[in-house]
Coordinates of C-alpha atoms in Angstrom, one line a residue:
Chain C
M1056 CA -22.1 18.8 11.3
T1057 CA -22.3 14.9 11.5
A1058 CA -19.7 12.5 10.8
T1059 CA -21.7 10.9 8.1
P1060 CA -19.5 9.9 5.2
P1061 CA -20.7 10.9 1.6
A1062 CA -23.0 8.5 -0.1
P1063 CA -21.0 5.4 -1.9
L1064 CA -20.7 6.1 -5.6
D1065 CA -23.1 3.9 -7.6
L1066 CA -20.6 1.5 -9.4
S1067 CA -23.4 0.1 -11.6
T1068 CA -23.3 3.4 -13.5
L1069 CA -19.5 3.5 -14.2
T1070 CA -18.3 3.5 -17.8
V1071 CA -14.9 2.8 -19.0
G1072 CA -12.8 6.0 -19.4
Q1073 CA -14.9 7.8 -16.8
E1074 CA -12.6 10.1 -14.7
L1075 CA -13.5 9.4 -10.9
A1076 CA -11.0 11.9 -9.1
R1077 CA -8.3 14.3 -10.0
T1078 CA -6.4 15.5 -6.9
R1079 CA -3.1 17.4 -5.7
H1080 CA -1.2 16.4 -2.8
E1081 CA 1.5 18.4 -1.3
I1082 CA 4.5 16.2 -0.2
S1083 CA 7.0 18.0 2.3
R1084 CA 9.5 16.8 4.8
D1085 CA 6.9 16.8 7.5
T1086 CA 4.7 14.4 5.3
L1087 CA 7.7 11.9 5.3
V1088 CA 8.0 12.2 9.0
R1089 CA 4.5 11.5 9.7
Y1090 CA 4.4 8.6 7.2
A1091 CA 7.5 7.2 8.9
G1092 CA 5.9 7.3 12.3
A1093 CA 2.6 5.9 10.8
S1094 CA 4.1 2.9 8.9
G1095 CA 7.0 2.2 10.9
D1096 CA 9.4 2.6 8.0
F1097 CA 12.4 4.4 9.4
N1098 CA 14.8 4.0 6.5
P1099 CA 17.1 6.9 6.7
I1100 CA 16.8 7.7 3.1
H1101 CA 13.4 9.2 4.0
Y1102 CA 14.9 11.8 6.4
N1103 CA 18.7 12.1 6.3
D1104 CA 20.3 13.8 3.0
A1105 CA 23.8 12.4 3.9
V1106 CA 22.5 8.8 4.0
A1107 CA 20.7 9.5 1.0
A1108 CA 23.4 10.7 -1.1
E1109 CA 25.7 7.8 0.0
A1110 CA 23.1 5.7 -1.3
G1111 CA 23.2 7.3 -4.7
L1112 CA 20.1 9.1 -4.6
P1113 CA 19.6 13.1 -5.3
G1114 CA 18.5 13.6 -1.8
V1115 CA 15.8 12.7 0.7
I1116 CA 13.2 10.9 -1.3
A1117 CA 9.5 10.0 -0.3
H1118 CA 8.6 6.3 0.9
G1119 CA 7.1 4.6 -2.4
M1120 CA 4.4 3.4 -0.2
L1121 CA 3.6 6.9 0.9
T1122 CA 3.1 7.8 -2.7
M1123 CA 1.1 4.5 -3.3
G1124 CA -1.2 5.2 -0.6
T1125 CA -1.7 8.9 -1.1
A1126 CA -2.3 8.5 -4.8
I1127 CA -5.5 6.5 -4.3
T1128 CA -7.1 9.0 -1.5
G1129 CA -8.7 11.0 -4.3
L1130 CA -10.5 7.8 -5.4
L1131 CA -11.3 6.7 -1.9
D1132 CA -13.0 10.1 -1.5
A1133 CA -15.1 9.7 -4.9
L1134 CA -16.2 6.1 -3.9
G1135 CA -17.5 7.4 -0.5
D1136 CA -16.9 3.8 1.0
P1137 CA -13.2 3.1 0.9
S1138 CA -13.9 -0.7 1.6
L1139 CA -15.1 -1.1 -2.1
V1140 CA -11.1 -1.1 -2.9
R1141 CA -10.2 -4.9 -2.9
G1142 CA -7.0 -4.9 -4.8
Y1143 CA -4.2 -2.3 -5.6
T1144 CA -1.0 -2.8 -7.3
T1145 CA 1.8 -0.5 -8.5
R1146 CA 5.5 -0.4 -9.8
F1147 CA 7.8 2.3 -8.4
T1148 CA 9.1 3.8 -11.6
N1149 CA 10.7 7.1 -10.3
P1150 CA 11.7 8.2 -6.8
I1151 CA 10.3 11.6 -5.8
P1152 CA 13.0 13.9 -4.2
V1153 CA 11.6 16.1 -1.4
P1154 CA 13.2 19.4 -0.5
A1155 CA 14.4 20.4 2.9
T1156 CA 11.8 23.2 2.8
G1157 CA 8.8 23.6 0.9
S1158 CA 7.2 20.6 -0.9
V1159 CA 6.5 18.9 -4.2
T1160 CA 3.1 18.5 -5.6
L1161 CA 1.9 15.0 -6.4
E1162 CA -1.0 15.1 -9.1
A1163 CA -3.3 11.8 -9.1
V1164 CA -5.9 11.0 -11.9
A1165 CA -8.3 7.8 -11.4
T1166 CA -10.0 6.6 -14.3
V1167 CA -12.1 3.6 -15.1
G1168 CA -10.0 1.1 -17.0
A1169 CA -12.2 -1.9 -17.2
I1170 CA -15.5 -3.4 -15.9
D1171 CA -16.1 -7.0 -15.5
E1172 CA -19.8 -7.5 -14.7
A1173 CA -19.5 -11.3 -14.5
A1174 CA -16.9 -11.0 -11.6
G1175 CA -18.5 -7.8 -10.2
T1176 CA -15.5 -5.8 -10.3
A1177 CA -14.0 -2.7 -12.1
R1178 CA -10.5 -1.8 -12.5
V1179 CA -9.5 2.1 -12.0
D1180 CA -6.2 3.1 -13.3
I1181 CA -4.3 5.7 -11.4
V1182 CA -1.9 8.0 -13.2
A1183 CA 0.6 9.6 -10.6
E1184 CA 2.9 12.5 -11.6
V1185 CA 5.5 14.9 -9.9
D1186 CA 6.2 18.0 -12.5
G1187 CA 4.9 15.8 -15.4
T1188 CA 7.1 12.8 -14.6
K1189 CA 5.2 9.5 -13.9
V1190 CA 6.3 8.2 -10.5
L1191 CA 3.8 5.2 -10.3
G1192 CA 3.7 2.4 -13.1
R1193 CA 0.5 0.7 -14.0
A1194 CA -1.1 1.6 -10.7
R1195 CA -4.4 0.1 -10.6
A1196 CA -7.2 -0.4 -8.1
T1197 CA -9.8 -3.3 -8.2
L1198 CA -13.3 -2.3 -7.0
A1199 CA -16.1 -4.5 -5.6
L1200 CA -19.4 -3.8 -7.4
P1201 CA -22.2 -4.3 -5.2
A1202 CA -24.4 -7.2 -6.2
T1203 CA -27.7 -5.8 -7.9
G1204 CA -30.3 -5.4 -5.3
A1205 CA -27.9 -5.4 -2.6
Q1206 CA -28.8 -3.0 0.4
A1207 CA -26.2 -1.1 2.3
G1208 CA -26.6 -1.3 6.1
Q1209 CA -28.0 -4.7 6.4
G1210 CA -26.7 -7.2 9.1
E1211 CA -28.0 -5.3 12.2
A1212 CA -28.6 -7.8 14.9
Chain P
M291 CA 31.8 -6.3 0.6
P292 CA 28.2 -6.5 -1.0
T293 CA 26.5 -9.8 -0.8
T294 CA 24.2 -11.5 -3.3
P295 CA 20.6 -12.8 -2.4
D296 CA 20.7 -16.5 -2.3
P297 CA 18.4 -18.2 -4.7
A298 CA 17.9 -21.3 -2.2
F299 CA 15.6 -19.2 -0.4
A300 CA 13.1 -19.1 -3.2
G301 CA 10.0 -21.3 -2.3
R302 CA 10.6 -21.1 1.5
T303 CA 7.5 -20.6 3.6
Y304 CA 8.2 -19.4 7.1
P305 CA 5.9 -20.6 10.1
A306 CA 2.9 -18.4 10.8
G307 CA 2.3 -15.8 13.4
P308 CA 2.6 -14.1 15.8
V309 CA -1.2 -12.8 15.8
H310 CA -1.4 -9.2 15.2
T311 CA -4.3 -7.1 16.4
V312 CA -5.4 -4.2 14.1
S313 CA -5.4 -1.0 16.0
A314 CA -7.8 1.8 15.6
A315 CA -5.1 4.3 16.6
K316 CA -2.8 3.1 14.2
I317 CA -5.3 3.3 11.5
A318 CA -6.2 6.8 12.0
E319 CA -2.6 7.7 12.2
F320 CA -1.9 5.8 8.9
A321 CA -5.0 7.5 7.2
R322 CA -3.9 10.9 8.5
A323 CA -0.3 10.3 7.1
T324 CA -1.4 9.4 3.7
G325 CA -4.3 11.9 3.4
A326 CA -7.2 9.4 3.5
A327 CA -10.2 11.7 4.9
S328 CA -13.0 9.4 5.1
P329 CA -14.5 9.5 8.6
L330 CA -14.8 5.6 8.3
H331 CA -11.0 5.4 9.0
T332 CA -11.4 7.4 12.2
D333 CA -15.0 7.3 13.6
P334 CA -16.0 4.0 15.0
A335 CA -19.8 5.2 14.8
A336 CA -19.6 6.2 11.3
A337 CA -17.8 2.7 10.4
R338 CA -20.4 0.9 12.2
A339 CA -23.3 2.7 10.6
A340 CA -21.7 1.7 7.2
G341 CA -21.9 -1.9 8.1
H342 CA -18.3 -2.4 9.5
A343 CA -17.4 -3.8 12.8
G344 CA -14.6 -1.2 13.5
V345 CA -12.8 1.6 11.6
L346 CA -11.8 0.8 8.3
A347 CA -8.2 0.3 7.3
P348 CA -7.0 2.2 4.2
P349 CA -6.1 0.0 1.3
T350 CA -2.2 0.0 1.7
F351 CA -2.5 -0.1 5.6
L352 CA -1.2 -3.6 6.0
V353 CA 2.2 -2.7 4.5
S354 CA 3.6 -2.4 8.1
L355 CA 2.6 -5.7 9.1
A356 CA 3.9 -7.1 5.8
Q357 CA 7.3 -5.4 6.2
A358 CA 7.6 -6.4 9.8
T359 CA 6.9 -10.0 8.6
E360 CA 9.2 -9.8 5.6
A361 CA 12.0 -8.8 8.0
Q362 CA 12.4 -12.5 8.9
Y363 CA 13.9 -13.0 5.2
I364 CA 15.2 -9.6 4.5
E365 CA 17.4 -9.2 7.7
D366 CA 18.4 -12.9 7.9
P367 CA 22.2 -12.5 7.0
A368 CA 22.2 -16.0 5.4
A369 CA 19.8 -14.4 2.7
G370 CA 22.4 -12.3 1.5
I371 CA 20.4 -9.1 1.1
D372 CA 22.5 -5.8 1.7
F373 CA 19.6 -3.5 2.5
S374 CA 21.6 -0.3 1.7
R375 CA 21.2 -1.5 -2.1
V376 CA 17.5 -2.3 -1.9
V377 CA 15.0 -0.3 -4.0
H378 CA 11.3 -1.0 -3.8
G379 CA 10.2 -2.4 -7.2
E380 CA 6.4 -3.2 -7.1
E381 CA 3.8 -3.7 -4.4
T382 CA 0.4 -5.4 -4.6
F383 CA -2.5 -5.8 -2.1
T384 CA -5.4 -8.2 -2.3
L385 CA -8.0 -7.5 0.2
H386 CA -10.5 -10.5 0.4
R387 CA -12.5 -8.5 2.7
P388 CA -12.2 -5.0 4.3
V389 CA -9.7 -5.0 7.2
V390 CA -10.9 -3.3 10.3
A391 CA -9.9 -2.4 13.7
G392 CA -9.9 -5.3 16.3
D393 CA -9.2 -7.8 13.5
R394 CA -6.7 -10.4 14.6
L395 CA -4.5 -11.3 11.8
V396 CA -2.0 -14.2 11.5
P397 CA 0.6 -13.5 8.8
T398 CA 2.7 -16.1 6.7
L399 CA 5.7 -15.2 5.0
T400 CA 6.7 -17.0 1.5
V401 CA 9.7 -16.1 -0.6
E402 CA 8.1 -16.4 -4.0
S403 CA 11.3 -15.9 -6.2
V404 CA 14.8 -14.8 -6.1
R405 CA 16.4 -14.1 -9.5
A406 CA 19.1 -12.1 -11.2
A407 CA 18.1 -9.5 -13.8
G408 CA 20.6 -7.2 -15.7
G409 CA 23.2 -7.2 -12.9
H410 CA 20.6 -6.5 -10.3
A411 CA 18.7 -9.2 -8.1
M412 CA 14.9 -9.2 -7.7
V413 CA 13.3 -10.9 -4.8
S414 CA 9.6 -11.3 -4.5
T415 CA 7.9 -12.2 -1.3
R416 CA 4.2 -12.6 -0.3
V417 CA 2.7 -12.2 3.2
D418 CA -0.8 -14.0 3.4
L419 CA -2.9 -12.7 6.2
A420 CA -5.7 -15.2 7.7
D421 CA -7.8 -14.7 10.6
E422 CA -7.6 -16.9 13.6
D423 CA -9.8 -19.6 12.2
G424 CA -7.6 -19.8 9.1
A425 CA -9.9 -17.9 6.9
E426 CA -7.9 -15.7 4.2
V427 CA -8.3 -11.9 4.8
A428 CA -5.6 -10.3 2.7
A429 CA -2.4 -10.9 0.6
V430 CA 0.5 -8.4 0.2
R431 CA 3.1 -9.0 -2.4
S432 CA 6.2 -7.1 -2.4
M433 CA 9.2 -6.9 -5.2
L434 CA 12.6 -5.5 -3.9
V435 CA 15.4 -5.0 -6.5
V436 CA 18.8 -5.3 -5.0
R437 CA 21.2 -3.3 -7.1
G438 CA 24.5 -5.1 -8.0
D439 CA 27.7 -3.1 -8.4

């Protein structure tokens, strides 16, 4: 087994409405702890039920940025080369309560929303839901479309 | 006693810096935490084979540096932001080029707007990230909602 990543998706063949990824992600308290450490976001509403309740929340909630970062990973896998993502934006519409034990399931679907051949970009719309409730609003990634005839792997000294 | 964000901070740009070196270990940790499985985030040889100078940061990786930079404003008592009342409203990343391990980035914070909306306050910040030669690398925009009474 090698560490070679999958071949990048050929962006020139994209069509509007095409589904690029449909993934499910389990989010547990363990996930929140790992994200807190990785991101440096140690707001106690993401690990302490008492503090979360004082803040008027139903309990510990997932970091919005964890949700944003996780919801795009199905698309990253489908692209093969994550560096094709040049923009990513979202609104945080609903918090995700995370139980003390067990997990919740984040479902993410990435679909081609628009293609701008002149600019060399494509917009991918990401729908992220937990139990049928949308947790991100207007989540959109911008992809760089390789220029026609561009060769991967050029630039070796 | 709750405070209210001071609108006088809108338009303020803070001094740039300090320079931040993007770490391969932090990229790997962030990729694992968000479930980004590509070896381009963790394997330098795979990243080089794909034409990158180092392992590749996931699209939202710069949030940590951006939030650390935003703290100059958010945690300034004079800014009037009660962090216990803050909810994250929106986030936008613009990547002018891929960010890779070894990049040395200089962050510059700008408070884009401070405005009242329906009993709440919304503050929007932008962190511009440039390399040491001044070339733009990325921008991270955040909108925070500060809940009123």
